[in-house]
Coordinates of C-alpha atoms in Angstrom, one line a residue:
Chain A
X28 CA 20.5 7.1 42.2
X29 CA 21.5 3.3 41.4
X30 CA 21.0 1.3 38.7
X31 CA 19.0 -1.7 36.9
X32 CA 20.9 -1.9 34.2
X33 CA 24.3 -1.0 32.9
X34 CA 25.8 -2.1 29.7
X35 CA 28.9 -1.6 27.5
X36 CA 30.0 -2.4 24.1
X37 CA 27.3 -5.1 23.9
X38 CA 27.9 -6.8 20.7
X39 CA 26.2 -9.8 18.9
X40 CA 26.7 -11.7 15.8
X41 CA 23.3 -13.6 15.1
X42 CA 22.8 -15.7 11.8
X43 CA 25.7 -14.0 10.5
X44 CA 24.7 -10.8 10.7
X45 CA 25.9 -8.0 13.1
X46 CA 22.9 -7.8 15.1
X47 CA 24.4 -5.4 17.8
X48 CA 27.5 -3.8 17.0
X49 CA 28.8 -2.4 20.5
X50 CA 25.4 -1.1 22.4
X51 CA 25.8 1.1 25.7
X52 CA 23.5 2.6 28.3
X53 CA 22.0 2.8 31.6
X54 CA 18.8 2.2 33.1
X55 CA 18.0 3.5 36.6
X56 CA 16.5 1.3 39.1
X57 CA 12.4 2.0 39.1
X58 CA 12.7 3.6 35.1
X59 CA 10.4 3.3 32.7
X60 CA 12.4 2.8 29.9
X61 CA 11.6 2.6 26.2
X62 CA 13.2 0.7 23.3
X63 CA 12.5 1.9 19.8
X64 CA 13.8 1.1 16.4
X65 CA 12.5 0.0 12.4
X66 CA 12.4 -3.9 12.0
X67 CA 15.5 -5.9 12.6
X68 CA 17.5 -2.9 14.6
X69 CA 18.1 -5.2 17.1
X70 CA 15.7 -5.1 19.8
X71 CA 14.4 -8.6 20.2
X72 CA 17.7 -9.8 19.9
X73 CA 19.2 -6.9 22.7
X74 CA 16.1 -8.1 25.2
X75 CA 16.9 -12.2 24.8
X76 CA 20.4 -11.2 25.8
X77 CA 19.7 -9.3 28.9
X78 CA 17.0 -11.4 29.5
X79 CA 19.6 -14.5 30.2
X80 CA 18.3 -16.3 27.4
X81 CA 21.0 -15.8 24.5
X82 CA 24.9 -15.0 25.6
X83 CA 26.5 -12.0 24.0
X84 CA 29.6 -12.0 22.0
X85 CA 31.3 -9.6 24.0
X86 CA 30.5 -6.4 26.6
X87 CA 29.8 -6.2 30.1
X88 CA 26.2 -5.8 31.5
X89 CA 25.6 -5.4 34.9
X90 CA 22.0 -6.1 35.9
X91 CA 20.8 -5.3 39.6
X92 CA 24.3 -5.1 41.0
X93 CA 25.2 -8.4 39.6
X94 CA 27.6 -9.8 36.3
X95 CA 25.1 -11.2 33.7
X96 CA 27.7 -13.8 32.6
X97 CA 28.5 -15.0 35.9
X98 CA 25.4 -14.6 38.0
X99 CA 22.4 -15.0 35.3
X100 CA 21.1 -18.5 37.7
X101 CA 20.4 -16.0 40.4
X102 CA 19.2 -13.1 38.4
X103 CA 16.5 -15.5 37.2
X104 CA 14.6 -15.3 39.9
X105 CA 15.2 -11.6 40.1
X106 CA 14.1 -10.6 36.6
X107 CA 11.2 -11.5 34.1
X108 CA 10.8 -11.9 30.6
X109 CA 7.5 -11.4 28.4
X110 CA 8.7 -12.6 24.9
X111 CA 6.8 -11.4 21.6
X112 CA 5.4 -14.1 21.5
X113 CA 2.7 -15.8 23.4
X114 CA 4.1 -18.2 25.0
X115 CA 1.2 -20.0 27.7
X116 CA -0.1 -22.7 27.6
X117 CA -3.4 -22.2 25.5
X118 CA -4.9 -25.4 26.5
X119 CA -4.8 -24.5 30.7
X120 CA -7.1 -22.2 31.9
X121 CA -6.1 -18.7 33.3
X122 CA -5.5 -19.9 37.0
X123 CA -4.3 -23.7 35.4
X124 CA -1.0 -21.1 34.2
X125 CA -0.9 -19.3 37.0
X126 CA -0.1 -22.2 38.9
X127 CA 1.7 -23.8 36.8
X128 CA 4.3 -20.6 36.4
X129 CA 4.1 -20.5 40.4
X130 CA 5.2 -23.9 40.7
X131 CA 7.9 -23.3 38.2
X132 CA 9.3 -20.8 40.7
X133 CA 8.5 -22.8 43.5
X134 CA 6.7 -20.3 45.4
X135 CA 5.3 -21.9 48.8
X136 CA 2.2 -22.9 48.8
X137 CA 0.6 -19.9 51.3
X138 CA 2.8 -17.5 49.2
X139 CA 1.0 -18.6 46.1
X140 CA -2.4 -18.2 47.0
X141 CA -1.3 -14.9 47.6
X142 CA 0.4 -14.0 45.1
X143 CA -2.5 -15.8 42.4
X144 CA -5.9 -13.7 44.1
X145 CA -3.5 -10.5 44.2
X146 CA -2.7 -10.9 40.8
X147 CA -5.9 -11.6 39.1
X148 CA -7.4 -8.6 41.0
X149 CA -4.5 -6.5 39.6
X150 CA -5.2 -7.5 36.1
X151 CA -9.3 -7.6 36.3
X152 CA -8.7 -11.3 35.0
X153 CA -11.0 -12.8 37.8
X154 CA -14.2 -12.8 36.1
X155 CA -11.9 -15.0 33.1
X156 CA -10.1 -17.4 35.5
X157 CA -11.8 -20.8 34.5
X158 CA -11.7 -19.4 31.0
X159 CA -8.7 -21.5 28.6
X160 CA -6.0 -19.2 27.8
X161 CA -6.3 -19.6 24.1
X162 CA -9.8 -18.2 24.1
X163 CA -9.1 -15.3 25.5
X164 CA -9.0 -11.9 23.4
X165 CA -5.8 -10.4 22.5
X166 CA -5.6 -7.9 25.2
X167 CA -6.3 -10.4 28.4
X168 CA -3.8 -13.1 26.9
X169 CA -1.1 -10.1 27.5
X170 CA -2.6 -9.3 30.9
X171 CA -2.0 -13.0 31.6
X172 CA 1.6 -13.4 30.6
X173 CA 1.8 -10.2 32.4
X174 CA 0.6 -11.7 35.7
X175 CA 2.8 -15.1 34.9
X176 CA 5.7 -12.7 34.6
X177 CA 5.0 -11.3 38.5
X178 CA 4.7 -14.3 40.0
X179 CA 8.2 -14.4 41.7
X180 CA 8.2 -10.4 42.3
X181 CA 10.9 -9.5 39.7
X182 CA 12.2 -6.0 40.4
X183 CA 13.2 -5.7 36.9
X184 CA 10.9 -6.9 33.7
X185 CA 11.5 -6.8 29.8
X186 CA 8.8 -6.4 28.0
X187 CA 9.2 -7.4 24.4
X188 CA 6.4 -5.4 22.1
X189 CA 3.9 -6.5 24.7
X190 CA 0.6 -4.3 22.9
X191 CA 1.0 -5.9 19.3
X192 CA -2.4 -6.9 18.3
X193 CA -3.9 -5.2 21.3
X194 CA -6.9 -2.6 20.6
X195 CA -6.6 0.8 21.8
X196 CA -9.1 0.1 24.7
X197 CA -7.1 -3.1 25.9
X198 CA -3.3 -1.2 25.3
X199 CA -4.3 2.0 27.1
X200 CA -5.4 -0.4 30.0
X201 CA -2.2 -2.2 29.7
X202 CA -0.3 0.2 30.4
X203 CA -2.1 1.3 33.5
X204 CA -0.5 -2.0 34.7
X205 CA 2.8 -1.2 33.5
X206 CA 2.6 2.5 35.1
X207 CA 1.1 0.7 38.4
X208 CA 4.3 -1.5 38.5
X209 CA 6.3 1.8 37.9
X210 CA 5.0 3.2 40.9
X211 CA 5.8 0.2 42.9
X212 CA 9.3 0.6 42.2
X213 CA 9.8 -1.9 39.3
X214 CA 12.2 -1.3 36.5
X215 CA 10.5 -1.9 33.5
X216 CA 12.5 -2.0 30.0
X217 CA 10.1 -2.6 26.8
X218 CA 9.8 -2.2 23.4
X219 CA 7.2 -1.2 21.0
X220 CA 6.5 -0.3 17.6
X221 CA 3.2 2.5 18.8
X222 CA 5.0 5.9 19.2
X223 CA 2.4 6.9 21.4
X224 CA 3.3 4.6 23.7
X225 CA 7.2 5.2 23.3
X226 CA 5.6 9.3 24.7
X227 CA 4.6 7.3 28.2
X228 CA 8.6 6.5 28.8
X229 CA 11.0 8.4 30.8
X230 CA 14.0 7.2 28.8
X231 CA 14.1 6.8 25.4
X232 CA 16.7 4.7 23.6
X233 CA 16.5 4.5 19.5
X234 CA 18.4 1.6 18.1
X235 CA 19.2 1.4 14.5
X236 CA 21.4 -1.4 12.7
X237 CA 22.2 -2.9 15.9
X238 CA 23.2 0.6 17.0
X239 CA 22.2 3.2 19.3
X240 CA 20.9 6.5 17.5
X241 CA 19.4 8.2 20.0
X242 CA 18.8 8.1 23.9
X243 CA 17.5 10.5 26.3
X244 CA 13.7 11.5 27.9
X245 CA 10.9 11.9 25.0
X246 CA 11.6 16.0 25.7
X247 CA 15.6 15.7 25.6
X248 CA 15.4 13.9 22.6
X249 CA 12.9 16.0 20.6
X250 CA 14.6 18.9 21.8
X251 CA 17.5 17.5 19.1
X252 CA 14.6 17.5 16.2
X253 CA 16.4 18.0 13.0
X254 CA 13.9 20.0 10.9
X255 CA 11.5 22.5 11.0
X256 CA 8.1 20.8 10.9
X257 CA 5.1 22.3 9.3
X258 CA 1.1 21.1 8.8
X259 CA 0.1 20.9 5.3
X260 CA -3.7 21.4 5.0
X261 CA -5.9 20.4 1.9
X262 CA -4.5 18.0 0.4
X263 CA -5.7 14.4 1.0
X264 CA -2.6 12.5 3.1
X265 CA -1.9 9.4 1.0
X266 CA -1.5 11.7 -2.3
X267 CA 2.7 12.0 -2.0
X268 CA 4.0 8.4 -1.9
X269 CA 7.4 8.3 -0.5
X270 CA 8.9 7.6 -4.1
X271 CA 8.1 10.7 -5.0
X272 CA 10.6 13.5 -4.4
X273 CA 9.6 16.1 -2.1
X274 CA 9.5 19.8 -3.5
X275 CA 12.3 21.8 -3.0
X276 CA 14.2 23.0 -0.3
X277 CA 12.2 19.9 1.5
X278 CA 13.3 17.0 3.4
X279 CA 10.3 14.4 4.2
X280 CA 6.7 14.7 3.0
X281 CA 4.5 12.1 5.3
X282 CA 0.9 11.8 5.7
X283 CA 0.0 11.7 9.8
X284 CA -3.7 11.0 10.2
X285 CA -5.7 13.1 8.2
X286 CA -2.9 15.8 7.5
X287 CA 0.3 15.9 5.1
X288 CA 3.6 16.9 7.0
X289 CA 6.4 18.4 5.7
X290 CA 10.0 18.6 7.3
X291 CA 12.0 21.4 6.0
X292 CA 16.1 22.0 6.4
X293 CA 17.2 25.0 8.2
X294 CA 13.9 26.3 8.0
X295 CA 14.5 28.8 10.8
X296 CA 15.8 31.5 8.8
X297 CA 13.4 31.5 6.1
X298 CA 10.0 32.2 6.4
X299 CA 7.7 29.6 5.2
X300 CA 4.4 31.1 5.2
X301 CA 3.7 30.1 1.7
X302 CA 5.4 26.3 1.4
X303 CA 1.9 24.9 1.0
X304 CA 2.2 26.6 -2.7
X305 CA 4.1 23.7 -3.6
X306 CA 1.4 21.3 -2.9
X307 CA -0.9 20.9 -5.1
X308 CA -4.3 21.0 -3.6
X309 CA -3.0 22.6 -0.6
X310 CA -4.3 25.7 0.8
X311 CA -2.1 26.4 3.9
X312 CA 0.9 25.5 6.1
X313 CA 1.7 26.2 9.6
X314 CA 4.4 25.1 12.0
X315 CA 3.8 22.8 14.4
X316 CA 5.5 20.8 17.3
X317 CA 6.8 16.8 16.4
X318 CA 5.9 14.5 18.2
X319 CA 8.2 10.9 18.8
X320 CA 6.4 9.9 15.5
X321 CA 8.2 12.7 13.6
X322 CA 11.3 12.4 15.1
X323 CA 11.5 8.9 14.6
X324 CA 10.7 9.3 10.9
X325 CA 13.4 12.6 10.5
X326 CA 16.0 9.9 12.3
X327 CA 15.5 6.9 10.1
X328 CA 13.8 8.0 6.8
X329 CA 17.1 9.0 5.3
X330 CA 18.4 5.5 6.7
X331 CA 15.2 3.7 4.9
X332 CA 15.6 5.7 1.6
X333 CA 19.3 5.1 1.0
X334 CA 18.1 1.2 1.8
X335 CA 15.0 1.4 -1.1
X336 CA 17.7 3.3 -3.6
X337 CA 20.6 0.1 -3.1
X338 CA 17.3 -2.3 -3.7
X339 CA 16.6 -0.3 -6.5
Chain B
X21 CA -23.1 1.1 -10.1
X22 CA -22.6 -2.4 -8.6
X23 CA -21.1 -2.7 -5.1
X24 CA -17.8 -4.4 -4.3
X25 CA -19.3 -5.8 -1.4
X26 CA -23.1 -5.8 -0.1
X27 CA -23.9 -7.0 3.0
X28 CA -27.8 -7.0 4.6
X29 CA -28.5 -8.1 8.1
X30 CA -25.3 -10.2 8.2
X31 CA -25.0 -12.3 11.2
X32 CA -23.1 -15.5 13.0
X33 CA -23.9 -17.2 16.0
X34 CA -21.4 -19.5 17.9
X35 CA -24.2 -21.5 20.0
X36 CA -25.3 -18.8 22.1
X37 CA -23.1 -16.3 21.2
X38 CA -23.6 -13.9 18.7
X39 CA -20.3 -12.9 17.1
X40 CA -21.5 -11.4 14.4
X41 CA -24.8 -9.1 14.6
X42 CA -27.1 -8.3 11.4
X43 CA -24.2 -6.4 9.9
X44 CA -25.4 -4.3 7.3
X45 CA -22.8 -2.3 4.8
X46 CA -22.0 -1.1 1.2
X47 CA -18.1 -0.6 -0.3
X48 CA -17.9 0.4 -3.3
X49 CA -15.0 -0.1 -5.9
X50 CA -11.9 1.8 -5.1
X51 CA -13.1 2.3 -1.6
X52 CA -10.4 2.5 1.1
X53 CA -13.1 1.0 3.9
X54 CA -11.6 0.9 7.7
X55 CA -13.0 -1.9 9.8
X56 CA -12.4 -1.5 13.3
X57 CA -13.4 -2.9 16.3
X58 CA -11.5 -4.0 19.8
X59 CA -10.5 -7.6 20.0
X60 CA -13.0 -10.0 19.9
X61 CA -16.1 -7.2 18.4
X62 CA -16.2 -9.9 15.4
X63 CA -13.9 -8.3 12.7
X64 CA -12.1 -11.2 12.1
X65 CA -15.3 -13.2 11.9
X66 CA -17.1 -10.6 9.5
X67 CA -14.2 -10.7 7.3
X68 CA -14.0 -14.8 6.9
X69 CA -17.7 -14.7 6.2
X70 CA -17.2 -12.0 3.6
X71 CA -14.2 -14.0 1.8
X72 CA -16.4 -17.2 1.7
X73 CA -14.2 -19.2 4.4
X74 CA -17.3 -19.2 6.9
X75 CA -21.2 -19.5 6.4
X76 CA -23.5 -16.9 7.9
X77 CA -26.3 -18.0 10.3
X78 CA -28.6 -15.6 8.6
X79 CA -28.8 -12.7 6.1
X80 CA -27.1 -12.3 3.0
X81 CA -24.1 -10.7 1.1
X82 CA -22.6 -10.3 -2.3
X83 CA -18.9 -10.2 -2.4
X84 CA -17.4 -9.0 -6.3
X85 CA -21.2 -9.9 -7.6
X86 CA -20.6 -13.3 -6.2
X87 CA -23.1 -15.1 -3.3
X88 CA -21.3 -15.5 -0.4
X89 CA -23.1 -18.3 0.2
X90 CA -23.3 -20.2 -3.0
X91 CA -20.7 -18.8 -4.9
X92 CA -17.7 -19.0 -2.9
X93 CA -15.5 -20.4 -5.5
X94 CA -16.0 -17.0 -7.8
X95 CA -15.5 -15.2 -4.2
X96 CA -12.0 -16.7 -3.5
X97 CA -11.0 -15.8 -7.5
X98 CA -11.4 -12.3 -7.2
X99 CA -10.1 -11.1 -3.7
X100 CA -7.0 -11.2 -1.8
X101 CA -6.7 -12.2 1.9
X102 CA -4.0 -11.2 3.9
X103 CA -4.4 -12.8 7.3
X104 CA -3.5 -11.8 10.7
X105 CA -0.9 -14.6 10.7
X106 CA 1.9 -14.9 8.9
X107 CA 0.4 -17.7 5.9
X108 CA 4.2 -18.0 4.1
X109 CA 6.6 -20.4 4.3
X110 CA 9.1 -19.4 6.5
X111 CA 12.0 -22.0 4.9
X112 CA 11.4 -21.2 1.5
X113 CA 13.0 -18.5 -0.5
X114 CA 10.9 -15.3 -1.2
X115 CA 10.2 -16.4 -5.0
X116 CA 8.9 -19.3 -4.0
X117 CA 6.8 -18.5 -1.8
X118 CA 5.7 -15.7 -4.5
X119 CA 5.2 -19.1 -7.1
X120 CA 3.2 -20.8 -4.6
X121 CA 0.8 -18.5 -4.1
X122 CA 0.6 -17.8 -7.8
X123 CA 0.1 -21.4 -8.5
X124 CA -2.7 -21.5 -5.9
X125 CA -4.4 -18.6 -7.4
X126 CA -4.6 -20.5 -10.8
X127 CA -1.6 -18.8 -12.4
X128 CA 1.1 -20.7 -14.2
X129 CA 3.9 -20.6 -17.1
X130 CA 4.4 -17.1 -18.7
X131 CA 1.6 -15.2 -17.3
X132 CA 3.0 -16.3 -13.7
X133 CA 6.4 -14.7 -14.6
X134 CA 5.1 -11.8 -15.9
X135 CA 2.5 -10.8 -12.7
X136 CA 5.8 -11.6 -10.3
X137 CA 8.0 -9.3 -12.3
X138 CA 5.3 -6.3 -12.3
X139 CA 4.4 -7.1 -8.1
X140 CA 8.3 -7.8 -7.2
X141 CA 9.2 -4.6 -9.2
X142 CA 6.0 -2.6 -7.5
X143 CA 6.6 -3.6 -4.0
X144 CA 10.8 -3.6 -4.4
X145 CA 11.0 -6.9 -3.8
X146 CA 13.3 -7.7 -6.6
X147 CA 16.4 -7.9 -4.7
X148 CA 15.0 -10.3 -2.0
X149 CA 13.8 -13.0 -4.4
X150 CA 16.2 -15.4 -3.7
X151 CA 16.4 -15.3 0.0
X152 CA 14.9 -17.2 2.5
X153 CA 11.6 -15.7 3.9
X154 CA 12.5 -15.9 7.3
X155 CA 15.7 -14.2 6.9
X156 CA 14.1 -11.0 5.9
X157 CA 13.1 -8.3 8.2
X158 CA 9.4 -8.6 9.7
X159 CA 8.2 -5.6 7.6
X160 CA 9.7 -6.8 4.5
X161 CA 7.9 -10.5 5.3
X162 CA 4.7 -8.6 5.6
X163 CA 4.8 -6.9 1.7
X164 CA 5.9 -10.4 0.3
X165 CA 2.4 -11.2 2.0
X166 CA 1.0 -8.7 -0.1
X167 CA 2.9 -9.5 -2.9
X168 CA 0.9 -13.0 -2.8
X169 CA -2.6 -11.4 -2.1
X170 CA -2.5 -9.3 -4.9
X171 CA -0.6 -12.0 -7.8
X172 CA -3.8 -12.8 -9.3
X173 CA -4.8 -9.1 -9.4
X174 CA -7.7 -9.5 -7.4
X175 CA -10.8 -7.5 -7.4
X176 CA -10.9 -6.7 -3.5
X177 CA -8.2 -6.8 -0.8
X178 CA -8.8 -8.1 2.8
X179 CA -5.9 -7.0 4.9
X180 CA -6.5 -7.9 8.5
X181 CA -4.3 -6.1 10.6
X182 CA -1.4 -6.0 7.7
X183 CA 1.1 -3.3 9.7
X184 CA 0.6 -5.4 13.8
X185 CA 4.4 -5.0 14.6
X186 CA 5.5 -3.1 11.8
X187 CA 7.6 -0.2 12.5
X188 CA 6.1 4.0 11.3
X189 CA 8.6 3.7 8.5
X190 CA 8.2 0.5 6.9
X191 CA 4.1 1.0 7.6
X192 CA 4.5 4.2 5.4
X193 CA 5.5 2.9 2.7
X194 CA 2.8 -0.3 3.0
X195 CA 0.1 2.1 2.9
X196 CA 1.7 3.9 -0.3
X197 CA 1.6 1.2 -2.0
X198 CA -2.4 0.7 -0.6
X199 CA -2.9 4.1 -2.3
X200 CA -1.2 2.9 -5.7
X201 CA -3.7 0.1 -5.8
X202 CA -6.7 1.6 -4.6
X203 CA -6.0 4.4 -7.3
X204 CA -6.3 1.7 -10.3
X205 CA -9.4 0.5 -8.8
X206 CA -8.7 -2.1 -6.4
X207 CA -11.0 -1.9 -3.2
X208 CA -9.4 -2.6 0.1
X209 CA -11.1 -3.7 3.2
X210 CA -8.4 -3.4 6.1
X211 CA -8.7 -3.9 9.7
X212 CA -5.5 -1.6 11.7
X213 CA -5.2 -0.9 15.5
X214 CA -3.1 2.2 14.3
X215 CA -5.5 5.0 14.7
X216 CA -2.8 7.4 12.3
X217 CA -3.3 4.3 9.5
X218 CA -7.4 4.7 9.9
X219 CA -7.3 8.6 9.2
X220 CA -6.4 7.2 5.4
X221 CA -9.1 5.2 4.9
X222 CA -12.4 6.9 2.6
X223 CA -14.5 5.2 5.5
X224 CA -14.5 3.6 8.3
X225 CA -16.4 1.5 10.5
X226 CA -16.4 0.8 14.5
X227 CA -17.7 -2.4 15.3
X228 CA -18.4 -3.2 18.5
X229 CA -19.9 -6.4 19.7
X230 CA -20.7 -7.4 16.5
X231 CA -22.3 -4.6 15.8
X232 CA -21.8 -1.2 13.7
X233 CA -21.8 0.9 16.2
X234 CA -20.5 3.8 13.9
X235 CA -19.9 4.3 9.9
X236 CA -18.7 7.5 8.6
X237 CA -15.6 9.4 6.9
X238 CA -12.8 10.3 9.0
X239 CA -14.0 13.6 9.2
X240 CA -17.4 12.6 9.8
X241 CA -16.5 10.7 12.8
X242 CA -14.3 13.2 14.4
X243 CA -17.0 15.9 13.8
X244 CA -19.8 13.9 15.3
X245 CA -18.3 12.8 18.5
X246 CA -16.1 15.8 19.0
X247 CA -12.9 14.7 18.9
X248 CA -9.0 15.5 17.4
X249 CA -8.3 12.4 16.7
X250 CA -9.8 8.7 15.7
X251 CA -8.1 7.5 18.9
X252 CA -10.6 9.4 21.2
X253 CA -13.3 8.8 18.5
X254 CA -12.6 5.1 19.1
X255 CA -12.4 4.9 22.7
X256 CA -15.7 6.8 22.8
X257 CA -17.3 4.6 20.8
X258 CA -16.4 1.9 22.5
X259 CA -17.1 3.0 25.7
X260 CA -20.4 4.6 25.2
X261 CA -21.6 1.3 23.2
X262 CA -20.6 -0.6 26.5
X263 CA -22.2 1.2 28.9
X264 CA -25.5 1.2 27.0
X265 CA -25.1 -2.9 26.5
X266 CA -24.5 -3.4 30.6
X267 CA -27.4 -1.2 31.7
X268 CA -29.7 -2.8 29.7

């Protein structure tokens, strides 16, 4: 299987801090690859480097079989980057923005017309093509930004938290677009704070403080979940503050939607049928399968707890 | 008991476009009220009217006992508003931003210093006070944003997507603080695109094209629409309302 990305020991100091502390991973061609991690984990720094917009201090990156350092000019015609911030021209209309970016990429007139009409159809922005970009809804702005990335037919696209501030309906639509790009063989590297989106990726990379904490398919990563997880029924989910110590034997307590969840160390051998008795207001507990958000909590909560402690 | 927020047929038009259409709701003191809707459903317009920042085209409303058309100064001193866009000064220190916002809300001298102490302890901001605001991680910047909105002990706190782009662990801590504020009697009026957070609200309104399409407790909504999660309820309500409006 050929690789779209091969990264070895990537290091970057950013504003006096070690933003990336030796990162290595690979992305197969055609993958939908997700990057998750806490705020400040290094996700945006990593993407900015891979998008050729910033140099790493050291390390090797092979992108689409080319060397990032030597061949960045060629790569810029073959990759695309959708940054976190809306970076189109709010005063230009949808179609004017597309024309502008098409001209930056030097598309010839016939190709340009074809791409524009294909992309307007693909994104369902056709009815809005004369609307000024600044007046689009959040979801439509992101679709337009995606279209601007696609004009030059890149084989590899980086998307930095593309669905932040986008409502659930538009978020679902956006991911349908990503899936259809994947089916065309385009490699997508996307970061997201939404764990329901992380679940849709083939492979995930969990970054923490500039290091790779874990990676693999969502299923593989979940198989390494370190606790036994229980659902506690009865109490209001926010009744347990993260500031309070959890009951004895319980490593983590946190709300998840309308219920409370408790992660128990080594719960495999002990029967936890009566776990709920340790929680005031509870009337039942049952074992459950963790999802990606539970895993995220498990791996990062200790980290965060130690940060809170040093903060105190 | 007097409601924290009470509106009747609150409407706002922009030309021929009706952004908020006869909004009638009542939010009690200390309630955590979730205000949901797709982008462009009218949430921010409604919040701006409730905060006295935008005059309604018609209808009436009272917020913290003040009329939203005639007593906007009274409203502004009684509410805290955390806008969707980060509104602090990135090159100020954390402490400077708090001093500035406290001052804007009329706090000064010892009273301001005392409140800053209390709030920085509550939000664990103490060790960061001297750091530049743009040098701290995003989740912590949002905490500072919240700190600035509650310095003057508002009766009602309006939070417009406070946790957008905040990671799950930091979101969790943010909601702990919200729960503490609500427990001490602050009314919370919050918008979010994270449906798991919305489950923490006492009641939830779903806005579609300026109108309330559903309003109930999270459990009530899930029962009525027959879904296991609020995310599914949301998609269902929005799609039903849109189908109705397009067949009209």
